[in-house]
Short mmCIF file of C-alpha atoms in Angstrom, two decimals:
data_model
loop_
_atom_site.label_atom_id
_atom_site.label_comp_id
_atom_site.label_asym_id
_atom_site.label_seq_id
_atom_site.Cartn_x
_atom_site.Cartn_y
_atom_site.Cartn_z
CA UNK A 1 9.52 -1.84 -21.65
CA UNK A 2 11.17 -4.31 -19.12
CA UNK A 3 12.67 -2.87 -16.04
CA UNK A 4 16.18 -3.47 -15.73
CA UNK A 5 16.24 -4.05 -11.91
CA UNK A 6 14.19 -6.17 -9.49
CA UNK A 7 14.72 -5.88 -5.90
CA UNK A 8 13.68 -8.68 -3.57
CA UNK A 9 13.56 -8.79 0.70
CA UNK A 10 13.76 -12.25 1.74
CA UNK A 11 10.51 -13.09 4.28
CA UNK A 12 8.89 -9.38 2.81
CA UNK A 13 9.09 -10.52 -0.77
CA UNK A 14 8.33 -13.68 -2.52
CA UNK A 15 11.31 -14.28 -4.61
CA UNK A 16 10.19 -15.92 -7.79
CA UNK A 17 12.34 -17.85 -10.38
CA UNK A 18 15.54 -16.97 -11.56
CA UNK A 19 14.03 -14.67 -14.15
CA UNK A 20 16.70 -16.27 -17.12
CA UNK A 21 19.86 -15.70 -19.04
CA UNK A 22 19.14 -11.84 -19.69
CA UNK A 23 19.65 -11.58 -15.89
CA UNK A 24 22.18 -11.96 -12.82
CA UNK A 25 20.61 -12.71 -9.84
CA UNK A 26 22.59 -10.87 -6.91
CA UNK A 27 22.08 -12.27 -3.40
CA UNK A 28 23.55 -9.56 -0.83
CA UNK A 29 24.39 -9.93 2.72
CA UNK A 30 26.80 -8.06 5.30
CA UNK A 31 27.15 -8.38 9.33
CA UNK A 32 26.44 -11.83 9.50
CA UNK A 33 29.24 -11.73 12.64
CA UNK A 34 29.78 -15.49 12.60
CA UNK A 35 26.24 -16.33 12.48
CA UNK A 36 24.80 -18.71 9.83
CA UNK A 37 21.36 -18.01 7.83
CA UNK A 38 18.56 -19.58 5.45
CA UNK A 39 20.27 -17.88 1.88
CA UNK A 40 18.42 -17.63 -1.35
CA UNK A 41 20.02 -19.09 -4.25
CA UNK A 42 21.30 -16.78 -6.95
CA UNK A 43 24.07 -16.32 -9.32
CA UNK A 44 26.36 -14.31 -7.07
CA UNK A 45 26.68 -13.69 -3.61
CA UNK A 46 27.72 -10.33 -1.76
CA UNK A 47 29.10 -9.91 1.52
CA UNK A 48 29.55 -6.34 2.20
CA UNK A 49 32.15 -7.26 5.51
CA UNK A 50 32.23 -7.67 9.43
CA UNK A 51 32.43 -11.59 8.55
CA UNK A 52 32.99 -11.79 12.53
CA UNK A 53 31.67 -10.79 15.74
CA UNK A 54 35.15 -9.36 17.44
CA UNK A 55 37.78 -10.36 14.86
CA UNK A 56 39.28 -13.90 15.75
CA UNK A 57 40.48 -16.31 13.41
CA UNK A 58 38.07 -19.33 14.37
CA UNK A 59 35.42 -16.92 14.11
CA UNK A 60 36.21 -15.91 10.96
CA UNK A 61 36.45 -19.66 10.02
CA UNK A 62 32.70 -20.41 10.85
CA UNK A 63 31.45 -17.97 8.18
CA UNK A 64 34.00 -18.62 5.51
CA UNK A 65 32.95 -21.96 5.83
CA UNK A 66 29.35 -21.15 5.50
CA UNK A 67 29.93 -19.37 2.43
CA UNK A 68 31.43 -21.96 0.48
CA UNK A 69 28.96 -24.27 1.55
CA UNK A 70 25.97 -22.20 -0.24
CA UNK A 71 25.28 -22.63 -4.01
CA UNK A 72 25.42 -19.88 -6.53
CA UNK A 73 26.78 -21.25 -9.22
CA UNK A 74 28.46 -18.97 -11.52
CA UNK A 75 30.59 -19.69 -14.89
CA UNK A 76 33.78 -17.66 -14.51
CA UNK A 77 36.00 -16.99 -17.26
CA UNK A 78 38.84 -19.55 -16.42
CA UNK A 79 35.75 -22.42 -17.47
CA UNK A 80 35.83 -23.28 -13.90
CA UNK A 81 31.92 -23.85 -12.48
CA UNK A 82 32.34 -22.80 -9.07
CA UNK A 83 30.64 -20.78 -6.14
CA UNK A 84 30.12 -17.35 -6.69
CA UNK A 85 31.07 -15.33 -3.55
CA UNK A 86 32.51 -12.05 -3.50
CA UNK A 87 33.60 -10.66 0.03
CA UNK A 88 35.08 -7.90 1.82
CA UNK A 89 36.21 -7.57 5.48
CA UNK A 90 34.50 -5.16 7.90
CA UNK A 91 35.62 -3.22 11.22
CA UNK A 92 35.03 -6.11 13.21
CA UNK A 93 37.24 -8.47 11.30
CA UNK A 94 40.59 -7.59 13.24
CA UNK A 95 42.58 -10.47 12.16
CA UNK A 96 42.21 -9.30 8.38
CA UNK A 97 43.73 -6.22 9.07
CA UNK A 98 47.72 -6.11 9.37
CA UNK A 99 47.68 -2.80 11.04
CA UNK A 100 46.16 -5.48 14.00
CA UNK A 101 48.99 -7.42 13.77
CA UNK A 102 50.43 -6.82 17.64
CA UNK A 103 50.62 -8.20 21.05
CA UNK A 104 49.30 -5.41 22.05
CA UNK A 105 45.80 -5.90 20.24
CA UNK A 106 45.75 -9.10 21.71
CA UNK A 107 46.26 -10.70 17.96
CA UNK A 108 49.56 -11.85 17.16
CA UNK A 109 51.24 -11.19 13.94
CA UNK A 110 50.83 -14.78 12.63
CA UNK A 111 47.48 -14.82 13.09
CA UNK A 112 47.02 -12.22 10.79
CA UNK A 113 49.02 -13.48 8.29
CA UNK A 114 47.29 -17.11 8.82
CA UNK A 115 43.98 -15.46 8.58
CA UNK A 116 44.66 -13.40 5.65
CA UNK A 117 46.17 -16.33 3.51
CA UNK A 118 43.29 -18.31 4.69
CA UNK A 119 40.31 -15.79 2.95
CA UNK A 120 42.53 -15.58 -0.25
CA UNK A 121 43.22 -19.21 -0.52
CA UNK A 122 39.71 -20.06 -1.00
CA UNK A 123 39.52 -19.31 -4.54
CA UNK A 124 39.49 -22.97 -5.78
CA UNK A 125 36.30 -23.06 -3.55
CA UNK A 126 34.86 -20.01 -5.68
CA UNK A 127 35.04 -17.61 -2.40
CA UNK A 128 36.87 -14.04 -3.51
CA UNK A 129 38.30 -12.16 -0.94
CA UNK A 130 38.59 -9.21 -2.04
CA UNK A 131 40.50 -5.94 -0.07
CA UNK A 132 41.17 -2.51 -2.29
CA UNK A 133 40.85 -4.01 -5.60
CA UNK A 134 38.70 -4.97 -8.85
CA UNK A 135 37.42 -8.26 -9.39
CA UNK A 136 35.99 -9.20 -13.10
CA UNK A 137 34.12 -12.55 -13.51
CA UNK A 138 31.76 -13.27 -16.67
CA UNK A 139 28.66 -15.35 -16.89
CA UNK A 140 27.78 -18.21 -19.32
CA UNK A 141 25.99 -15.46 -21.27
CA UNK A 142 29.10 -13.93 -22.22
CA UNK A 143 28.48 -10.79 -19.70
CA UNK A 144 31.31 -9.61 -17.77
CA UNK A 145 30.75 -7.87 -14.37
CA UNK A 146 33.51 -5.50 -13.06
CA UNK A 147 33.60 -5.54 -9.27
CA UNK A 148 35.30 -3.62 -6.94
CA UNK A 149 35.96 -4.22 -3.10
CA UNK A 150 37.09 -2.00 0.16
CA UNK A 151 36.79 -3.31 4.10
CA UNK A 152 37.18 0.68 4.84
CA UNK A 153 34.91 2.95 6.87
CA UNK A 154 35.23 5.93 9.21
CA UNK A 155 36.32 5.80 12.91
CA UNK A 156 34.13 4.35 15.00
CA UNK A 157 35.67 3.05 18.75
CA UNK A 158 38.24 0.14 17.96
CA UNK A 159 37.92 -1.67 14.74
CA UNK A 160 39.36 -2.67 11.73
CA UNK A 161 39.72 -0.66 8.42
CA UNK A 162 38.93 2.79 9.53
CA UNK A 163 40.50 5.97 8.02
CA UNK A 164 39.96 9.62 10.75
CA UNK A 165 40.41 11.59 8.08
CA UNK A 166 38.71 13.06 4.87
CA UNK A 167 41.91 12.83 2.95
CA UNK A 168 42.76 9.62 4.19
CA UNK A 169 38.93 8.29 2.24
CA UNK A 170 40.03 10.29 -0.23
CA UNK A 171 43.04 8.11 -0.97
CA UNK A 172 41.41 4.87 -0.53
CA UNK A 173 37.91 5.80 -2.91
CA UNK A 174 40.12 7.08 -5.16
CA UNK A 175 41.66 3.60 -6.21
CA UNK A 176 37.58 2.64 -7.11
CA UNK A 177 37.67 2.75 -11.13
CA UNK A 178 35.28 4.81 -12.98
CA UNK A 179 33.83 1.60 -14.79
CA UNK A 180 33.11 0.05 -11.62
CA UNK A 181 29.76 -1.90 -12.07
CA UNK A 182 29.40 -3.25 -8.96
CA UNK A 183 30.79 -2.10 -5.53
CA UNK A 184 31.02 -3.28 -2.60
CA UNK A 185 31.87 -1.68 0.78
CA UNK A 186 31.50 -1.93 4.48
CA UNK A 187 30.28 1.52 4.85
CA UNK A 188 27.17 3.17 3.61
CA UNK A 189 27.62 6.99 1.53
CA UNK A 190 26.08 9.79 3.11
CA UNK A 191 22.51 9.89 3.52
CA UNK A 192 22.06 6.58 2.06
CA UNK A 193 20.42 3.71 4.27
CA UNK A 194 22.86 5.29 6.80
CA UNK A 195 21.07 6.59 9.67
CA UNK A 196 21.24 5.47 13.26
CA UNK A 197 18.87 4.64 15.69
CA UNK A 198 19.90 7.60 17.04
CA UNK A 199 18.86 9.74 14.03
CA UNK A 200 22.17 10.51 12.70
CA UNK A 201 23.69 9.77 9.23
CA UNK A 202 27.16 7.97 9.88
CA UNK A 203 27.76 7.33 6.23
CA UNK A 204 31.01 8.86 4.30
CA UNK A 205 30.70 11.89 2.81
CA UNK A 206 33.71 11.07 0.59
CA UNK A 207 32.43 7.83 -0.94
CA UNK A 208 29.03 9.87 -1.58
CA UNK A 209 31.02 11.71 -3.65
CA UNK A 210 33.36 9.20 -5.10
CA UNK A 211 29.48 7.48 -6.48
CA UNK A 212 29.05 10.46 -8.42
CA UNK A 213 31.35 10.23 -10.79
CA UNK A 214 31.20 6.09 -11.00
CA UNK A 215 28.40 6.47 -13.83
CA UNK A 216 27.96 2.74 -14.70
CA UNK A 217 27.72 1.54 -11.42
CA UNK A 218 24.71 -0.77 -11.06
CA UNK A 219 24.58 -2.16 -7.57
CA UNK A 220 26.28 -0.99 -4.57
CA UNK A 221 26.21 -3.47 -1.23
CA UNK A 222 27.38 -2.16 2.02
CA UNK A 223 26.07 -2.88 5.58
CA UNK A 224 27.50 -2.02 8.62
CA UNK A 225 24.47 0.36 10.09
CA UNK A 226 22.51 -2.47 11.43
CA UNK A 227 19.19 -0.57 11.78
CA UNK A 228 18.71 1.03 8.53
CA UNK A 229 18.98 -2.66 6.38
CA UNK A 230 17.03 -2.02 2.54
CA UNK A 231 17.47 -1.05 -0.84
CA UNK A 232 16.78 1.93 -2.96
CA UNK A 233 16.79 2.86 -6.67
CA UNK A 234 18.94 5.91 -6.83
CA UNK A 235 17.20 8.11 -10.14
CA UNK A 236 17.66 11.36 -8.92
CA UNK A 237 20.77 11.84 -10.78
CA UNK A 238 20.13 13.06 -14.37
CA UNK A 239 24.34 12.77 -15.51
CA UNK A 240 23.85 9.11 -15.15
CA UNK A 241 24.06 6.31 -17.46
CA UNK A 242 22.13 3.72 -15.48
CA UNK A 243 20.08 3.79 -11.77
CA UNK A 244 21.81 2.39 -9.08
CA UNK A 245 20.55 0.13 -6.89
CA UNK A 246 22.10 0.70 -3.14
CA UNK A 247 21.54 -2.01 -0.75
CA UNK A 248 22.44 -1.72 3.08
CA UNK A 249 22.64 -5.96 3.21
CA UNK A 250 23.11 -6.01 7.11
CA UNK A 251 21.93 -8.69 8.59
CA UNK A 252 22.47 -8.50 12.41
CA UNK A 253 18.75 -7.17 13.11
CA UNK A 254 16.43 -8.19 9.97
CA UNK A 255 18.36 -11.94 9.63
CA UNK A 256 16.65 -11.52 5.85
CA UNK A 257 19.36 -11.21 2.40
CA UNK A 258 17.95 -9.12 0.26
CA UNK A 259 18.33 -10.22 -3.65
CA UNK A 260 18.58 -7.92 -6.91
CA UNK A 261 18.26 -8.75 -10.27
CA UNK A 262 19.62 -6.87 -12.85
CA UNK A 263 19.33 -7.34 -16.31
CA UNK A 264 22.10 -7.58 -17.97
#
């Protein structure tokens, strides 16, 4: 019987051929922070947020513009052949987040309006911004991928897209949709690829939670725990449909994407 997932660590791994049709080819990064890296080629590219180092709008422009410049091809439904990137901001990118938007943050309000029109206008380009909300796109193979995106994670100093509180996760996990195949956010769960170099688990309880109940969720990409970058199958779980494949995709310390492929 054929697996149906195949994890890869760039520089640990030899990633072989694009396996064929039967397969997506998922190349996931996070906390790139304005850097640009070697990327394997796949069918879809992750970025699981802090696109920047502290927030600025012309460091924000030096990874956009990286990502559109890497090539994984994707058909979309529209017919259109185009990149495909899927990305979510991070609590370092301070210019996507309005509640930023103030003099006294040192960001000016139209700066964070130019910024945020900036990430969604690169659709053309096949880069998807995406903030709080489901993305679909389908393959040439006819399968359809339901995606969904969130910049959040908990308090930690100054930074973007935090929430103090458990019912203020609870609000924003909430909006995820049960039939969520693939998510994507900034922060890890609880006890998954979470812990610190200081030995402590800073991953949400709530979205821990929230992954129980998402029972057809393949792949979930997060990052922003530099020191604890890998993947895992998640089986433990007997109520589930599938496994789930959680990948911490930061980038800061191993400078290595790490690539799944999952059959379709």
């Amino acid at each position: 019987m054929t697996e149906p997932v195949r994890i890869y660590r760039q520089g640990a791994d030899t990633i072989p051929p694009h396996p064929g049709s039967d397969w997506t080819r998922f190349v996931c990064i996070s906390d790139t922070h304005s850097h640009t890296f070697h990327i394997p080629t796949g069918d879809v590219l992750l970025h699981a947020g802090d696109l920047s180092s502290w927030g600025s709008l012309s460091q924000l422009t030096v990874t956009v513009e990286w990502l559109k410049s890497l090539d994984h091809p994707v058909k979309m439904r529209i017919t259109l052949i185009c990149n495909g990137l899927s990305m979510v901001a991070g609590n370092h990118d301070l210019c996507l987040d309005e509640m930023w938007a103030q003099p006294i943050y040192g960001l000016l309000p139209e700066e964070v309006q130019q910024a945020r029109t900036y990430v969604r206008s690169q659709t053309a380009a096949g880069l998807h911004y995406i903030e709080h909300e489901p993305f679909r796109f389908m393959l040439s193979s006819g399968r359809q991928w339901k995606v969904y995106g969130s910049p959040a994670a908990p308090l930690y100093a100054q930074g973007s897209f935090q929430y103090e509180t458990p019912d203020e996760a609870r609000v924003i996990y909430n909006r995820v949709p049960n039939d969520t195949d693939i998510l994507i956010t900034h922060t890890p769960p609880f006890m998954t690829l979470d812990r610190t170099r200081k030995g402590k688990h800073a991953g949400c309880h709530v979205l821990s939670n929230k992954l129980a109940e998402l029972r057809n969720c393949r792949l979930h990409v997060f990052g922003h725990i530099h020191e604890c970058a890998g993947a895992q199958i998640n089986t433990h779980d007997p109520f589930r449909l599938v496994d789930r494949v959680s990948v911490n995709a930061a980038m800061a310390v191993t400078k290595k994407a790490i690539v799944v492929d999952l059959l379709n």
